[in-house]
Amino acid sequence: LPWPLIPAGECIRATALGASEYSVQLSGNTSYISKPGELLPRRNLQVLQPPYFCEETIEPDKLAKAIRAHFTAFDLVEGEGDVALALRWQGAPSYERVLAFAEGIRHGLATTIERKKPLYLMLDGDVAQTLGAILREELLVESEILAIDGLVLRDFDYIDLGRVRMPSFTVPVTIKSLLFSEDPRRGRPPQRIHHHEHQPNDHGHGHGHGHDHDHDDHHRHDD
């Protein structure tokens, strides 16, 4: 063609497996971000969601084993590259349970922590601020830590993390998923790209348990 080609700033791709679909969601959550300037922004972090579900008594070794096994299942070497570790939280957010949860993460990401690489932790339960503080202040993890809650992520998702927005102290999180004709993730409904904004709070252990969600219209792109 005789015309110059200009690279697109943002792209949504379609593959032989399926097309992308997205929606926009805004939510406010308590988060833990040790150093926003070093941790953000980040693009295309692969999501790993180990099949671990919290029991009444959380066993750190069981969680650590699930994390390590999931890296192996995806042919990834823990500690080599950055990933977003998505974890489910169930039950009371007591100190003892969150501490055991943090210990499991520390053991499961031992090489990452030994190399002082950043931790990107995504949780569906409202415990991110407490979890991050325990990892940093009590377990003495020297890696930079970003923990965001109120997110439901799954394997094969990728996320983009934007810079902290002032003066609202929000972090834009874009969750990108493929829409499969037959979803390989245990038969769940087609996944969509979501956009979340989270309010980071870097200090203290206390946090609220409520979430407010506003949903915009869904959009589908079939390229």
Tab-separated table of C-alpha atoms in Angstrom:
chain	number	residue	atom	x	y	z
A	1	LEU	CA	0.000	0.000	0.000
A	2	PRO	CA	1.257	3.526	-0.726
A	3	TRP	CA	0.166	4.855	2.687
A	4	PRO	CA	2.316	4.745	5.839
A	5	LEU	CA	1.303	2.247	8.505
A	6	ILE	CA	0.908	3.475	12.072
A	7	PRO	CA	0.990	0.948	14.957
A	8	ALA	CA	-2.232	0.818	16.941
A	9	GLY	CA	-2.024	2.015	20.528
A	10	GLU	CA	-4.464	-0.611	21.797
A	11	CYS	CA	-5.266	-3.906	20.121
A	12	ILE	CA	-7.840	-6.640	20.590
A	13	ARG	CA	-7.008	-9.816	18.740
A	14	ALA	CA	-9.064	-12.716	17.497
A	15	THR	CA	-7.601	-16.191	17.106
A	16	ALA	CA	-8.654	-19.515	15.679
A	17	LEU	CA	-9.789	-20.447	19.188
A	18	GLY	CA	-12.153	-17.551	19.763
A	19	ALA	CA	-12.747	-13.803	19.814
A	20	SER	CA	-12.215	-11.361	22.643
A	21	GLU	CA	-15.071	-9.825	24.583
A	22	TYR	CA	-15.036	-7.241	27.311
A	23	SER	CA	-17.118	-5.259	29.761
A	24	VAL	CA	-16.333	-2.304	32.011
A	25	GLN	CA	-16.644	-2.514	35.795
A	26	LEU	CA	-15.691	0.018	38.434
A	27	SER	CA	-15.162	-1.057	42.030
A	28	GLY	CA	-13.534	0.306	45.162
A	29	ASN	CA	-11.405	-2.009	47.280
A	30	THR	CA	-8.682	-1.914	49.895
A	31	SER	CA	-5.364	-2.940	48.409
A	32	TYR	CA	-1.717	-3.124	49.421
A	33	ILE	CA	0.923	-1.588	47.153
A	34	SER	CA	4.375	-1.297	48.684
A	35	LYS	CA	5.919	0.903	45.956
A	36	PRO	CA	3.496	2.104	43.279
A	37	GLY	CA	6.286	3.692	41.237
A	38	GLU	CA	8.131	0.385	40.864
A	39	LEU	CA	5.164	-1.981	40.556
A	40	LEU	CA	3.057	0.042	38.152
A	41	PRO	CA	2.235	0.140	35.327
A	42	ARG	CA	2.403	-3.460	34.092
A	43	ARG	CA	1.019	-4.998	30.932
A	44	ASN	CA	0.087	-8.549	29.978
A	45	LEU	CA	0.690	-10.308	33.266
A	46	GLN	CA	-0.274	-13.946	32.907
A	47	VAL	CA	-2.790	-15.137	35.482
A	48	LEU	CA	-2.292	-18.373	37.394
A	49	GLN	CA	-5.187	-19.510	39.556
A	50	PRO	CA	-4.156	-22.539	41.652
A	51	PRO	CA	-7.047	-24.876	42.525
A	52	TYR	CA	-6.875	-24.140	46.246
A	53	PHE	CA	-9.926	-23.472	48.398
A	54	CYS	CA	-9.666	-22.231	51.965
A	55	GLU	CA	-10.791	-24.620	54.662
A	56	GLU	CA	-11.605	-23.569	58.213
A	57	THR	CA	-8.010	-24.308	59.155
A	58	ILE	CA	-5.637	-23.103	56.446
A	59	GLU	CA	-2.614	-25.334	55.922
A	60	PRO	CA	0.340	-23.336	54.519
A	61	ASP	CA	2.062	-26.415	53.065
A	62	LYS	CA	-1.070	-27.392	51.143
A	63	LEU	CA	-1.363	-23.923	49.602
A	64	ALA	CA	2.356	-23.830	48.759
A	65	LYS	CA	2.124	-27.214	47.059
A	66	ALA	CA	-0.869	-26.065	44.977
A	67	ILE	CA	1.030	-22.953	43.854
A	68	ARG	CA	4.149	-24.872	42.840
A	69	ALA	CA	2.140	-27.560	41.042
A	70	HIS	CA	0.256	-24.926	39.035
A	71	PHE	CA	3.472	-23.372	37.764
A	72	THR	CA	4.543	-26.830	36.623
A	73	ALA	CA	1.185	-27.488	34.964
A	74	PHE	CA	1.653	-24.381	32.804
A	75	ASP	CA	5.296	-25.187	31.993
A	76	LEU	CA	6.454	-22.146	33.944
A	77	VAL	CA	9.398	-21.925	36.313
A	78	GLU	CA	8.547	-20.135	39.532
A	79	GLY	CA	10.820	-17.147	39.996
A	80	GLU	CA	11.766	-16.650	36.338
A	81	GLY	CA	8.998	-14.346	35.151
A	82	ASP	CA	6.325	-12.164	36.716
A	83	VAL	CA	2.828	-13.622	36.983
A	84	ALA	CA	-0.399	-12.538	38.636
A	85	LEU	CA	-1.241	-15.154	41.251
A	86	ALA	CA	-5.024	-15.329	41.617
A	87	LEU	CA	-6.244	-16.893	44.847
A	88	ARG	CA	-9.668	-17.625	46.282
A	89	TRP	CA	-10.491	-16.613	49.847
A	90	GLN	CA	-13.271	-18.139	51.919
A	91	GLY	CA	-14.213	-17.838	55.567
A	92	ALA	CA	-13.447	-15.420	58.370
A	93	PRO	CA	-10.525	-13.013	57.835
A	94	SER	CA	-9.031	-13.760	61.244
A	95	TYR	CA	-5.390	-12.980	61.913
A	96	GLU	CA	-4.471	-16.649	62.304
A	97	ARG	CA	-6.042	-17.640	58.985
A	98	VAL	CA	-4.544	-14.744	57.007
A	99	LEU	CA	-1.135	-15.439	58.561
A	100	ALA	CA	-1.308	-19.101	57.506
A	101	PHE	CA	-2.396	-17.982	54.032
A	102	ALA	CA	0.578	-15.611	53.822
A	103	GLU	CA	2.952	-18.371	54.920
A	104	GLY	CA	1.644	-20.607	52.145
A	105	ILE	CA	2.268	-17.868	49.584
A	106	ARG	CA	5.772	-17.272	50.929
A	107	HIS	CA	6.670	-20.951	50.611
A	108	GLY	CA	4.946	-21.338	47.239
A	109	LEU	CA	6.796	-18.339	45.777
A	110	ALA	CA	10.083	-19.062	47.542
A	111	THR	CA	12.314	-18.510	44.498
A	112	THR	CA	10.515	-15.302	43.525
A	113	ILE	CA	11.009	-13.962	47.040
A	114	GLU	CA	14.613	-15.164	47.249
A	115	ARG	CA	15.386	-13.234	44.064
A	116	LYS	CA	13.459	-10.227	45.420
A	117	LYS	CA	11.178	-10.158	42.398
A	118	PRO	CA	7.783	-8.466	42.828
A	119	LEU	CA	4.680	-10.296	44.024
A	120	TYR	CA	1.419	-9.649	42.180
A	121	LEU	CA	-1.418	-11.130	44.247
A	122	MET	CA	-5.042	-10.982	43.104
A	123	LEU	CA	-7.775	-12.091	45.499
A	124	ASP	CA	-11.531	-12.369	45.362
A	125	GLY	CA	-11.910	-11.950	49.141
A	126	ASP	CA	-11.460	-8.691	51.026
A	127	VAL	CA	-8.107	-9.467	52.662
A	128	ALA	CA	-5.500	-7.869	50.389
A	129	GLN	CA	-4.424	-5.088	52.725
A	130	THR	CA	-3.981	-7.393	55.711
A	131	LEU	CA	-2.259	-10.053	53.607
A	132	GLY	CA	0.225	-7.594	52.144
A	133	ALA	CA	1.009	-6.089	55.540
A	134	ILE	CA	1.639	-9.518	57.100
A	135	LEU	CA	3.915	-10.565	54.241
A	136	ARG	CA	5.944	-7.374	54.548
A	137	GLU	CA	5.949	-6.605	58.262
A	138	GLU	CA	5.741	-10.012	59.937
A	139	LEU	CA	7.132	-12.506	57.437
A	140	LEU	CA	9.739	-9.940	56.341
A	141	VAL	CA	9.289	-10.502	52.620
A	142	GLU	CA	11.648	-8.073	50.889
A	143	SER	CA	10.011	-8.318	47.468
A	144	GLU	CA	7.788	-5.435	46.471
A	145	ILE	CA	4.161	-6.459	46.965
A	146	LEU	CA	1.002	-5.568	45.097
A	147	ALA	CA	-2.159	-7.191	46.477
A	148	ILE	CA	-5.580	-6.323	45.072
A	149	ASP	CA	-8.871	-7.842	46.182
A	150	GLY	CA	-12.363	-8.036	44.743
A	151	LEU	CA	-11.141	-9.755	41.562
A	152	VAL	CA	-12.263	-13.103	40.194
A	153	LEU	CA	-9.602	-14.296	37.751
A	154	ARG	CA	-8.954	-17.629	36.100
A	155	ASP	CA	-6.276	-19.403	34.154
A	156	PHE	CA	-5.694	-18.099	30.606
A	157	ASP	CA	-6.572	-14.536	31.663
A	158	TYR	CA	-4.077	-11.697	31.257
A	159	ILE	CA	-4.184	-8.383	33.081
A	160	ASP	CA	-2.903	-4.852	32.564
A	161	LEU	CA	-2.215	-2.702	35.619
A	162	GLY	CA	-2.226	1.066	35.208
A	163	ARG	CA	-0.640	3.770	37.333
A	164	VAL	CA	-2.267	4.950	40.543
A	165	ARG	CA	-4.735	7.694	39.698
A	166	MET	CA	-4.758	10.880	41.714
A	167	PRO	CA	-6.566	12.179	43.680
A	168	SER	CA	-8.822	9.106	43.839
A	169	PHE	CA	-5.926	6.706	44.576
A	170	THR	CA	-7.397	4.162	42.176
A	171	VAL	CA	-5.566	1.597	40.071
A	172	PRO	CA	-7.070	0.661	36.687
A	173	VAL	CA	-6.998	-3.107	36.134
A	174	THR	CA	-7.953	-4.503	32.747
A	175	ILE	CA	-8.740	-8.222	32.680
A	176	LYS	CA	-8.422	-9.729	29.224
A	177	SER	CA	-9.956	-13.058	28.299
A	178	LEU	CA	-10.733	-14.986	25.160
A	179	LEU	CA	-14.279	-16.008	24.390
A	180	PHE	CA	-14.179	-19.700	23.475
A	181	SER	CA	-16.909	-21.568	21.641
A	182	GLU	CA	-16.176	-24.345	24.115
A	183	ASP	CA	-14.510	-22.992	27.237
A	184	PRO	CA	-11.612	-25.225	28.359
A	185	ARG	CA	-11.847	-23.978	31.922
A	186	ARG	CA	-14.125	-26.627	33.370
A	187	GLY	CA	-17.160	-25.680	31.361
A	188	ARG	CA	-17.622	-22.215	32.794
A	189	PRO	CA	-19.567	-19.564	30.808
A	190	PRO	CA	-17.628	-17.461	28.269
A	191	GLN	CA	-15.249	-15.049	29.964
A	192	ARG	CA	-15.095	-11.355	29.284
A	193	ILE	CA	-12.498	-8.655	29.625
A	194	HIS	CA	-13.210	-6.537	32.703
A	195	HIS	CA	-11.933	-3.149	33.775
A	196	HIS	CA	-11.649	-2.553	37.530
A	197	GLU	CA	-10.510	0.428	39.521
A	198	HIS	CA	-9.149	-0.297	42.989
A	199	GLN	CA	-8.306	2.030	45.827
A	200	PRO	CA	-4.848	1.137	47.193
A	201	ASN	CA	-4.097	1.516	50.885
A	202	ASP	CA	-0.522	0.733	51.826
A	203	HIS	CA	-0.628	0.813	55.613
A	204	GLY	CA	-2.330	-0.994	58.451
A	205	HIS	CA	-4.281	-4.217	58.748
A	206	GLY	CA	-7.865	-3.036	59.014
A	207	HIS	CA	-10.205	-2.891	56.057
A	208	GLY	CA	-13.819	-3.014	55.122
A	209	HIS	CA	-15.700	-5.928	53.682
A	210	GLY	CA	-18.107	-4.228	51.304
A	211	HIS	CA	-17.876	-3.815	47.554
A	212	ASP	CA	-19.902	-1.542	45.309
A	213	HIS	CA	-20.048	-2.477	41.657
A	214	ASP	CA	-21.370	-0.511	38.698
A	215	HIS	CA	-21.607	-2.373	35.432
A	216	ASP	CA	-21.617	-0.804	32.006
A	217	ASP	CA	-22.938	-2.455	28.888
A	218	HIS	CA	-21.080	-5.461	27.497
A	219	HIS	CA	-19.336	-5.227	24.184
A	220	ARG	CA	-18.220	-7.974	21.849
A	221	HIS	CA	-15.496	-7.732	19.253
A	222	ASP	CA	-15.200	-10.415	16.575
A	223	ASP	CA	-12.233	-9.539	14.388
